[in-house]
CSV table of C-alpha atoms in Angstrom, one decimal:
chain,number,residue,atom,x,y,z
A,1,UNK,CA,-29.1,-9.4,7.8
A,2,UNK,CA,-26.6,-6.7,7.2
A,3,UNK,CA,-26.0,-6.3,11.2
A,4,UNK,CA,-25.3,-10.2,10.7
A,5,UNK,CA,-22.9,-10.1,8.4
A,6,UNK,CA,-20.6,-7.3,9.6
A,7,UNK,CA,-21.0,-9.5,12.6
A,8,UNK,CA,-19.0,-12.4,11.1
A,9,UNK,CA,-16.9,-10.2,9.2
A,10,UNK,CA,-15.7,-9.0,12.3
A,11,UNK,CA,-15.3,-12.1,13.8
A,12,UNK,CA,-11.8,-13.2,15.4
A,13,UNK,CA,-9.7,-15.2,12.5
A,14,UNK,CA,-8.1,-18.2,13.9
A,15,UNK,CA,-5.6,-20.7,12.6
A,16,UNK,CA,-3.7,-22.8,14.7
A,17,UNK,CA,0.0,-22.1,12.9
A,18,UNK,CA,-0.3,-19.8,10.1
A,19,UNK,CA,3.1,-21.1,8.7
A,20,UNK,CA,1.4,-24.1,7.6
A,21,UNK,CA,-0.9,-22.3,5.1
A,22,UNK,CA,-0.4,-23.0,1.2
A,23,UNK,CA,1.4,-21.1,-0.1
A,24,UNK,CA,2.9,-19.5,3.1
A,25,UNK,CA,7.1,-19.2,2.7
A,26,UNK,CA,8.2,-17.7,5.8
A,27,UNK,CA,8.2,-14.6,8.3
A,28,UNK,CA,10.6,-12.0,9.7
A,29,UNK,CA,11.2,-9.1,10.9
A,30,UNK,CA,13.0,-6.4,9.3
A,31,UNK,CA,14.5,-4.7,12.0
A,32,UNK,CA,14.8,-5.8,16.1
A,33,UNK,CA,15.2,-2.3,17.3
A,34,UNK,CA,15.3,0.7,15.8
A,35,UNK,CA,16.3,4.4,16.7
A,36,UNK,CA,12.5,4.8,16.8
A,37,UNK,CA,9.6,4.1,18.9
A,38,UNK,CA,7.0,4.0,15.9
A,39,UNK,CA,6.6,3.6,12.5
A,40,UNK,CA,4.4,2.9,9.4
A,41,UNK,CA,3.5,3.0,6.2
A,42,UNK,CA,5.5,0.1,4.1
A,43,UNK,CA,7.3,0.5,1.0
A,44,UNK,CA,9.0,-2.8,-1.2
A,45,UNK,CA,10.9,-2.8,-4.2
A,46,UNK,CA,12.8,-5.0,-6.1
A,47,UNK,CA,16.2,-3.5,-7.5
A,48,UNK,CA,18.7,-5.4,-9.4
A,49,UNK,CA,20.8,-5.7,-6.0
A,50,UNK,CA,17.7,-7.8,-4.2
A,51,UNK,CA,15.1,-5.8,-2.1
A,52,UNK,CA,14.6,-2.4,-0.6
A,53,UNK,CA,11.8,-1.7,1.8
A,54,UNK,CA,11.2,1.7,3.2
A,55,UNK,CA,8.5,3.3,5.9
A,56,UNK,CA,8.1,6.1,7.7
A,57,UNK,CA,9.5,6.5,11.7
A,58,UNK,CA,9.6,8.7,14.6
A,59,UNK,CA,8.0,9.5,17.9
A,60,UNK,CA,4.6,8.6,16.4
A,61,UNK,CA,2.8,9.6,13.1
A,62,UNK,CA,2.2,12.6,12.9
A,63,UNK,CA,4.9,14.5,14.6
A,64,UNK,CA,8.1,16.4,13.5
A,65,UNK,CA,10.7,14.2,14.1
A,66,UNK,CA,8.9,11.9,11.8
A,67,UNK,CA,11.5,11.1,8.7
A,68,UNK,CA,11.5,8.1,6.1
A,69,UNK,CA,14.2,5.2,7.0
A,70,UNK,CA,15.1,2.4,4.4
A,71,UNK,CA,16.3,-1.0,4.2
A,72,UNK,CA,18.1,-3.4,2.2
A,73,UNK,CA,17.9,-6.9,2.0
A,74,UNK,CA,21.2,-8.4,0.4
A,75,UNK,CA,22.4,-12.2,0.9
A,76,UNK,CA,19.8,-12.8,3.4
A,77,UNK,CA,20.0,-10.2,5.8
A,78,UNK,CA,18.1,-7.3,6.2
A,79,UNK,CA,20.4,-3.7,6.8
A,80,UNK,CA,20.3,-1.8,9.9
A,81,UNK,CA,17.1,0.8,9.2
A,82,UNK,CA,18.7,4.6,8.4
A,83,UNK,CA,17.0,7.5,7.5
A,84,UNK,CA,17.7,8.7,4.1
A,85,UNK,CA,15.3,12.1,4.4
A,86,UNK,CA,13.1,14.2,6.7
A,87,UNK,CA,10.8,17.2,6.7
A,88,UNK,CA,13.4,20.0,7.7
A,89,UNK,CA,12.5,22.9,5.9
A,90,UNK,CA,15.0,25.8,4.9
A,91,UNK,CA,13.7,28.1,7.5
A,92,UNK,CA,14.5,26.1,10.0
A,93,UNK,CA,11.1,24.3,10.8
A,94,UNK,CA,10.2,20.6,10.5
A,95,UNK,CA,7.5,19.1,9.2
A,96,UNK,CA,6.6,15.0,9.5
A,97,UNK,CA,7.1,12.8,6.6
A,98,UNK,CA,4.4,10.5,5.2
A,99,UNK,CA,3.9,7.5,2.8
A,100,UNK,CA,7.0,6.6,1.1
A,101,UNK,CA,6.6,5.0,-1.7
A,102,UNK,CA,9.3,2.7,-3.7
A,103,UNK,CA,9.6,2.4,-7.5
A,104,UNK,CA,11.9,1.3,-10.3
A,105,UNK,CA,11.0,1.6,-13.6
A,106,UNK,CA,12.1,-0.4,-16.3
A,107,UNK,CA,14.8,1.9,-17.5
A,108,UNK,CA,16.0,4.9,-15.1
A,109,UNK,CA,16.8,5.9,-11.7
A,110,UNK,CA,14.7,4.2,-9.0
A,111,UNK,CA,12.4,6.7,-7.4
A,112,UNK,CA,11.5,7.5,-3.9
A,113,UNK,CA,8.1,9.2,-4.0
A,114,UNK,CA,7.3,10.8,-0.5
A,115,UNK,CA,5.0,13.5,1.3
A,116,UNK,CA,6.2,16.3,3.5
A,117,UNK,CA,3.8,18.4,5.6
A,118,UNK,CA,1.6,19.2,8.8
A,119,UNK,CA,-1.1,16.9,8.2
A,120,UNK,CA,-2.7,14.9,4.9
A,121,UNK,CA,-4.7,18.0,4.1
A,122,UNK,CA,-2.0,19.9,3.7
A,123,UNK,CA,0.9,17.7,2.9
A,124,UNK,CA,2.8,18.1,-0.9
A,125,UNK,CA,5.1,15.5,-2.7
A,126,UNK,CA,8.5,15.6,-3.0
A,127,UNK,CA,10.6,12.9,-5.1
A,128,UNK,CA,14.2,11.3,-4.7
A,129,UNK,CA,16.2,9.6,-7.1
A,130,UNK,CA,18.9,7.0,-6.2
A,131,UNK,CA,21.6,5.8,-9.3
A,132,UNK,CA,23.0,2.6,-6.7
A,133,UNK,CA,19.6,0.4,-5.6
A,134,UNK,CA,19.0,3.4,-2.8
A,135,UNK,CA,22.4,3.1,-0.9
A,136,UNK,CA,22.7,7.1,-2.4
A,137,UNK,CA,19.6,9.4,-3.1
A,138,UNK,CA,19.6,12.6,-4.9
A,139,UNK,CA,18.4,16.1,-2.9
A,140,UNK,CA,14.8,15.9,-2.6
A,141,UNK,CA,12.8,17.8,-5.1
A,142,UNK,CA,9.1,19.3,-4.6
A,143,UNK,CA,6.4,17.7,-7.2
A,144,UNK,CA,4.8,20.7,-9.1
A,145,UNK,CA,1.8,22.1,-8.0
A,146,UNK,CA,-1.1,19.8,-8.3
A,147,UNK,CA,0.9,17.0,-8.1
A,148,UNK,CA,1.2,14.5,-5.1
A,149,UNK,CA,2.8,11.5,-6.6
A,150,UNK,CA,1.4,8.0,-5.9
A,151,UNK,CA,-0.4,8.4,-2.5
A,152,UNK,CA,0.9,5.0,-0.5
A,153,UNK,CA,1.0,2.3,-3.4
A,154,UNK,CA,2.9,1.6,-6.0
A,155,UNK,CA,3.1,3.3,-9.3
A,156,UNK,CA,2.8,1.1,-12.2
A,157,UNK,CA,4.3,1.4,-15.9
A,158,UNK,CA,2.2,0.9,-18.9
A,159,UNK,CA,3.4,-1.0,-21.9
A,160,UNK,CA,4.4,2.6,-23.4
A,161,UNK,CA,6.6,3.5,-20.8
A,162,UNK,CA,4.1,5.9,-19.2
A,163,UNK,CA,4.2,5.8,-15.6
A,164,UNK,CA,1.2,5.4,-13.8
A,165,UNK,CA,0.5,7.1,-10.1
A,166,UNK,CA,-2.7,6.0,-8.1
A,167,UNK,CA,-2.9,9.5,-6.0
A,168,UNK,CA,-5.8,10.7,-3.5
A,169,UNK,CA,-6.6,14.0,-1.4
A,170,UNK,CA,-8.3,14.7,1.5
A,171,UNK,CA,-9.9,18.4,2.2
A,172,UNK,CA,-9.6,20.5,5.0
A,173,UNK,CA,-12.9,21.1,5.3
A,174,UNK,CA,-15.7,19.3,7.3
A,175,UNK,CA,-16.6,16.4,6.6
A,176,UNK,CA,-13.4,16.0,4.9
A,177,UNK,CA,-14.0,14.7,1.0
A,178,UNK,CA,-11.7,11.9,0.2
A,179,UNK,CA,-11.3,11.5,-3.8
A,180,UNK,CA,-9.0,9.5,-5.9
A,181,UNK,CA,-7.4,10.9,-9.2
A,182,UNK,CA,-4.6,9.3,-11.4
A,183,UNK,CA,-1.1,11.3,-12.2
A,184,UNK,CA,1.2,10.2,-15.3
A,185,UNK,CA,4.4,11.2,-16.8
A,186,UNK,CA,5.2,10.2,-20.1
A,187,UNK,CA,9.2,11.7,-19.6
A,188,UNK,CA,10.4,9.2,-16.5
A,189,UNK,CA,9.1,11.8,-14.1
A,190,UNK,CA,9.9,14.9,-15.0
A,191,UNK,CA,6.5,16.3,-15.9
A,192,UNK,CA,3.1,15.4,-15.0
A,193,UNK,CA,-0.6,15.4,-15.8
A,194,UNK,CA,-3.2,14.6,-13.9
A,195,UNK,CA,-6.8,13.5,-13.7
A,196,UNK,CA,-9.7,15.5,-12.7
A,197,UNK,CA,-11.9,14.1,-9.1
A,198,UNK,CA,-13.4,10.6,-10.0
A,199,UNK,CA,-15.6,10.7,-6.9
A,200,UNK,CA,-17.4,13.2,-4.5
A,201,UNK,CA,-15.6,12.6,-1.8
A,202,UNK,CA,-18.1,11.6,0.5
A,203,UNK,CA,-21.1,9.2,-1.1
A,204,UNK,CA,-17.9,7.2,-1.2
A,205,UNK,CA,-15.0,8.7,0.4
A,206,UNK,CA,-12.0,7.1,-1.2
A,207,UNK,CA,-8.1,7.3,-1.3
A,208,UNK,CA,-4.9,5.2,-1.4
A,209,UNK,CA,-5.7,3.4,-4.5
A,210,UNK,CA,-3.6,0.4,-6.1
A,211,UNK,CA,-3.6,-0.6,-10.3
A,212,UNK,CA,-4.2,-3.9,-11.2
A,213,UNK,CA,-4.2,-5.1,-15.0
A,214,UNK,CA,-7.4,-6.4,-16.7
A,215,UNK,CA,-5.9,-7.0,-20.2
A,216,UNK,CA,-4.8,-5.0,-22.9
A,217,UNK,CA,-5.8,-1.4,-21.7
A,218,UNK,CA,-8.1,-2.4,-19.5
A,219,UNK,CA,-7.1,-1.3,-15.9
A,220,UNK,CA,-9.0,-1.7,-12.7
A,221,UNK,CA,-8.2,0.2,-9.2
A,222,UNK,CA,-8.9,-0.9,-5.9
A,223,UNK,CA,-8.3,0.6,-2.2
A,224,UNK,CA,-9.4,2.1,1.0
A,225,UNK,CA,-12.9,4.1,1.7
A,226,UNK,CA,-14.7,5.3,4.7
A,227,UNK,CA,-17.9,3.4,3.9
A,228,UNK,CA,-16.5,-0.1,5.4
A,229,UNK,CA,-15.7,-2.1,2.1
A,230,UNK,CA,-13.3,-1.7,-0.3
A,231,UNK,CA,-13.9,0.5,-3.3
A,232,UNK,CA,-13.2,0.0,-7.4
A,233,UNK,CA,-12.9,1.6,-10.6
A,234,UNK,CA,-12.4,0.5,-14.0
A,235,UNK,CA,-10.7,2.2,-17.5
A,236,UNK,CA,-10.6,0.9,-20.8
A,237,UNK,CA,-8.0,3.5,-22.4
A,238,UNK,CA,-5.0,3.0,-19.4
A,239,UNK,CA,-5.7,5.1,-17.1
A,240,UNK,CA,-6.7,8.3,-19.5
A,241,UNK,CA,-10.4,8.3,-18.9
A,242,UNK,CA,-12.0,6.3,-15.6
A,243,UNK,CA,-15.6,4.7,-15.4
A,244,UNK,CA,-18.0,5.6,-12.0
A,245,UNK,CA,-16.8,4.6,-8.9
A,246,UNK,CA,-18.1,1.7,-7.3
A,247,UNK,CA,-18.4,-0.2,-3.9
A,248,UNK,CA,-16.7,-3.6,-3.8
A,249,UNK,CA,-18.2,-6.9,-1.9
A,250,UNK,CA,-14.5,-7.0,0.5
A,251,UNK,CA,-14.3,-5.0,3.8
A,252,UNK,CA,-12.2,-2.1,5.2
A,253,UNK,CA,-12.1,-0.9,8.4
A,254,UNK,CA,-10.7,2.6,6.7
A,255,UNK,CA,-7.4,1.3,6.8
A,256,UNK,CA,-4.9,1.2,3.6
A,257,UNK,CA,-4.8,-2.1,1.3
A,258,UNK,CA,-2.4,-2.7,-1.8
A,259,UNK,CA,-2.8,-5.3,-4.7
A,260,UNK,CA,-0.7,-6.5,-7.6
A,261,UNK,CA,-1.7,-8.0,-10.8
A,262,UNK,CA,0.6,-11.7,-11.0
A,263,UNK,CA,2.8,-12.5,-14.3
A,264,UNK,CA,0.1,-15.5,-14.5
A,265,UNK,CA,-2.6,-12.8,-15.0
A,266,UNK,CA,-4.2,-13.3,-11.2
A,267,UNK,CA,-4.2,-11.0,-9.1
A,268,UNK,CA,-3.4,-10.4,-5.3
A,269,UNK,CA,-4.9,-8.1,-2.7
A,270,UNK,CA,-3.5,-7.5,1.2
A,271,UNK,CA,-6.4,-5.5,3.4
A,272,UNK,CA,-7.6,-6.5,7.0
A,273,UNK,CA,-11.0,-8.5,6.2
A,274,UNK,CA,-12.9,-6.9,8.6
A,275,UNK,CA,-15.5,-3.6,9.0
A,276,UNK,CA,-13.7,-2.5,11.8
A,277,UNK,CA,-9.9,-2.4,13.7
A,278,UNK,CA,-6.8,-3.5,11.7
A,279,UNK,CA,-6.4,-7.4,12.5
A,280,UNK,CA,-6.8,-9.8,11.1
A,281,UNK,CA,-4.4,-9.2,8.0
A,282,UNK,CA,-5.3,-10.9,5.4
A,283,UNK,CA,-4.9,-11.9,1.3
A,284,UNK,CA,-7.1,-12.2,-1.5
A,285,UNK,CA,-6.9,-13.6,-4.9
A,286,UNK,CA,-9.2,-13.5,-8.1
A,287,UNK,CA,-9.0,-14.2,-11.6
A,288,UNK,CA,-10.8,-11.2,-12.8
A,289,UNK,CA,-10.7,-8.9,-10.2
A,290,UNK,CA,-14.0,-8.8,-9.3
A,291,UNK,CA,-14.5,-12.2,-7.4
A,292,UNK,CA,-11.8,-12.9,-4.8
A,293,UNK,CA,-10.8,-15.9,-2.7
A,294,UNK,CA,-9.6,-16.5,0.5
A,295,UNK,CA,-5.9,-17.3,0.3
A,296,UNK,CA,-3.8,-16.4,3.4
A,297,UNK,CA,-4.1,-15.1,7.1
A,298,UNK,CA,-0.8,-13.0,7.7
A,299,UNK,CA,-2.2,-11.9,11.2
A,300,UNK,CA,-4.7,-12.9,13.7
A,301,UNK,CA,-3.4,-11.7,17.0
A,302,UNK,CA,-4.7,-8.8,18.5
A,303,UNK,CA,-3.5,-5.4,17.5
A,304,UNK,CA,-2.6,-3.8,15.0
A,305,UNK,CA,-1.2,-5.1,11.2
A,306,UNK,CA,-2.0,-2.4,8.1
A,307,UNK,CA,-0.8,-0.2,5.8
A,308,UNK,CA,0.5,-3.5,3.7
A,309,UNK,CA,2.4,-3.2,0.6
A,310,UNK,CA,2.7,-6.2,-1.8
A,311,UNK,CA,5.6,-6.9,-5.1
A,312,UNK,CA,5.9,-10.5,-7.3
A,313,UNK,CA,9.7,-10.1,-7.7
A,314,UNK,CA,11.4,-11.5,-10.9
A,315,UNK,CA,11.6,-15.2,-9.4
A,316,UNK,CA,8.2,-15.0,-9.3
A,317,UNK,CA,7.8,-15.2,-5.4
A,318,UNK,CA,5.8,-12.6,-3.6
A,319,UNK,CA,6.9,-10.2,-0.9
A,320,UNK,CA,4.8,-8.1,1.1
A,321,UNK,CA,5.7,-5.8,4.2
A,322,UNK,CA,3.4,-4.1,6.4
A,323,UNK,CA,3.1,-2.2,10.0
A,324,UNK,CA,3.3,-4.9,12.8
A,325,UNK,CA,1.8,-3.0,15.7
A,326,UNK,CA,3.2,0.4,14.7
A,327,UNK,CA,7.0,-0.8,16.1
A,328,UNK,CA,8.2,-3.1,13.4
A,329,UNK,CA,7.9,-3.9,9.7
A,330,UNK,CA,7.4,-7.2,8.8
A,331,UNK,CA,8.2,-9.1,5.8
A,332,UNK,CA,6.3,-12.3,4.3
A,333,UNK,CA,7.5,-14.1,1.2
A,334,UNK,CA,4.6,-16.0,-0.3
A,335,UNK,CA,4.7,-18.9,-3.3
A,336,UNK,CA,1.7,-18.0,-5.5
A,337,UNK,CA,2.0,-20.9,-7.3
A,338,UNK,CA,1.1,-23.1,-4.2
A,339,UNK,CA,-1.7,-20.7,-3.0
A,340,UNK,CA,-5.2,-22.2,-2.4
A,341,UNK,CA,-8.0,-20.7,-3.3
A,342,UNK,CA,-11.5,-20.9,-0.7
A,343,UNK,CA,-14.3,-19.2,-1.5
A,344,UNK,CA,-15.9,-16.4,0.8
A,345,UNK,CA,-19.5,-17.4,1.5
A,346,UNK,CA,-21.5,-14.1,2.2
A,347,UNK,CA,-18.3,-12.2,2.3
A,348,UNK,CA,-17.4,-14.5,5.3
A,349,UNK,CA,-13.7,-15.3,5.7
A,350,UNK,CA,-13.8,-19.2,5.8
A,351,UNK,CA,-12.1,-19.6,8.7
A,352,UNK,CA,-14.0,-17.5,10.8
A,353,UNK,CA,-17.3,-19.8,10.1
A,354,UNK,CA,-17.5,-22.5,12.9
């Protein structure tokens, strides 16, 4: 039964114009070409001069020339990409950047949250801060010790201004443990605590997580693991203390995810519904966070579509960005309000059921 249902999980998704979906706004690219061959790893913010994307780009992940490259979207048009940092050390050597990650809080400088290093086991944050909407960053400062910053989603701020980072490490040795802890600063981001472990590392190897909101302090996290579906964690006290780590009914094909908790209270999660490869691209949405709905097909072409990132801006429309076969970013704007909801019968994307 199990062999059967990974089966149809991993089905080919096909619709005959995805455009035509409720809820579905429109498509683009971000960028044409690009003084890179690769890139990945979205990034989208809203500032209060419209929205800034960012991602990392170079000869291919992984490699030196790897920096972080930003966009702006202003009256309609995307900017030309350009690189606002890279790994180049003081001694001369270069490392590859990883993971940017985008984030204005309510009051303060928006923050570009970033990891420099030769690989994920031995990468370390660094942080930017930008006073004009990311036209202009501040020199790049090293997170303490300890600290990572949020991993590859969004931070998120809590209704007493703490800031809220959904971090994750990977260790060097083999098998390499994958465990999720939290990081908050109480000051804007100028000091930091964090969490102890909240898994083993390898009964479920997890990272990458994003926050949703259950409700007064109630939080929930969601994200990637190695065990082929997603995992999720729950906290009553906002993010202080965090319940057991659990195994969720959605696949993942150990590829990143994001989510966002709506104004309306529902909540939204980008992942590619399937054990195994990185298409299709798809997004959920649930009441409660625990029973999700099909509600969009972003990609069902071969290749690849991951590493997703997902915002509801302040005109309550949705934007999410994501790698488009590691040579472009692409950008979807979605209508939540118009969205239809199908349920998932035996974890089954509908449309994949002849």
């Amino acid at each position: 039964m199990k062999r059967l249902l990974l089966s149809l999980l991993a089905m080919p998704v096909f619709a005959a114009d995805l455009t035509q979906q409720p809820g579905y706004v429109r498509a683009e690219f971000i960028y044409e070409t690009a003084p890179f061959p690769s890139c990945h790893a979205t990034t989208l913010v809203e500032t209060r001069g419209g929205l800034r994307a960012a991602w990392f780009g170079g000869t291919a992940e992984g490699k030196p020339d790897v920096g972080i490259w930003t966009s702006e979207l202003t009256g309609g048009q995307w900017s030309a990409p350009s690189e606002v940092t890279n790994g180049a050390q003081p001694d001369g050597t270069r490392h590859p950047c990883w993971n940017p990650v985008l984030f204005q809080p309510k009051t303060g400088l928006l923050m570009l949250f970033y990891k420099v290093g030769p690989s994920p086991q031995l990468w370390w944050g660094e942080l930017k801060t930008s006073l004009d909407e990311g036209r202009t960053w501040s020199p790049a400062r090293r997170l303490p010790e300890g600290i990572l910053g949020p991993i590859k989603n969004k931070p998120v701020q809590l209704a007493n201004g703490d800031i809220l980072c959904g971090t994750s490490s990977e260790t060097n040795e083999k098998p390499s443990k994958w465990i999720v802890h939290f990081e908050r600063s109480s000051d804007g981001g100028l000091t930091w605590m964090a969490t102890g472990p909240l898994n083993d590392g390898l009964s479920i190897s997890a990272i990458q997580p994003s926050i949703l909101f259950l409700g007064g302090e109630k939080l929930l996290a969601i994200g990637r693991t190695r065990q082929q579906r997603i995992f999720s964690i729950t906290s009553a006290d906002g993010g202080k203390s965090w319940n057991e780590m659990k195994l969720g009914d959605l696949p993942n094909p150990n590829s990143g995810t994001d989510a966002v908790t709506l104004k309306d209270g529902r909540h939204l999660f980008v992942y590619n519904h399937t054990p195994k490869g990185r298409s299709p691209l798809n997004l959920a949405i649930s009441n409660d966070g625990t029973t999700w709905q099909a509600a969009l097909i972003l990609e069902n072409e071969p290749g690849e579509y991951s590493y997703p990132a997902i915002i509801q801006a302040g005109d309550g429309l949705v934007h999410i960005t994501y790698t488009w076969k590691r040579q472009k970013v692409r950008h979807v704007i979605v209508d939540p309000a118009k969205l239809v909801a199908k349920p998932m019968v035996d974890g089954a994307w509908p449309d994949a059921v002849r």
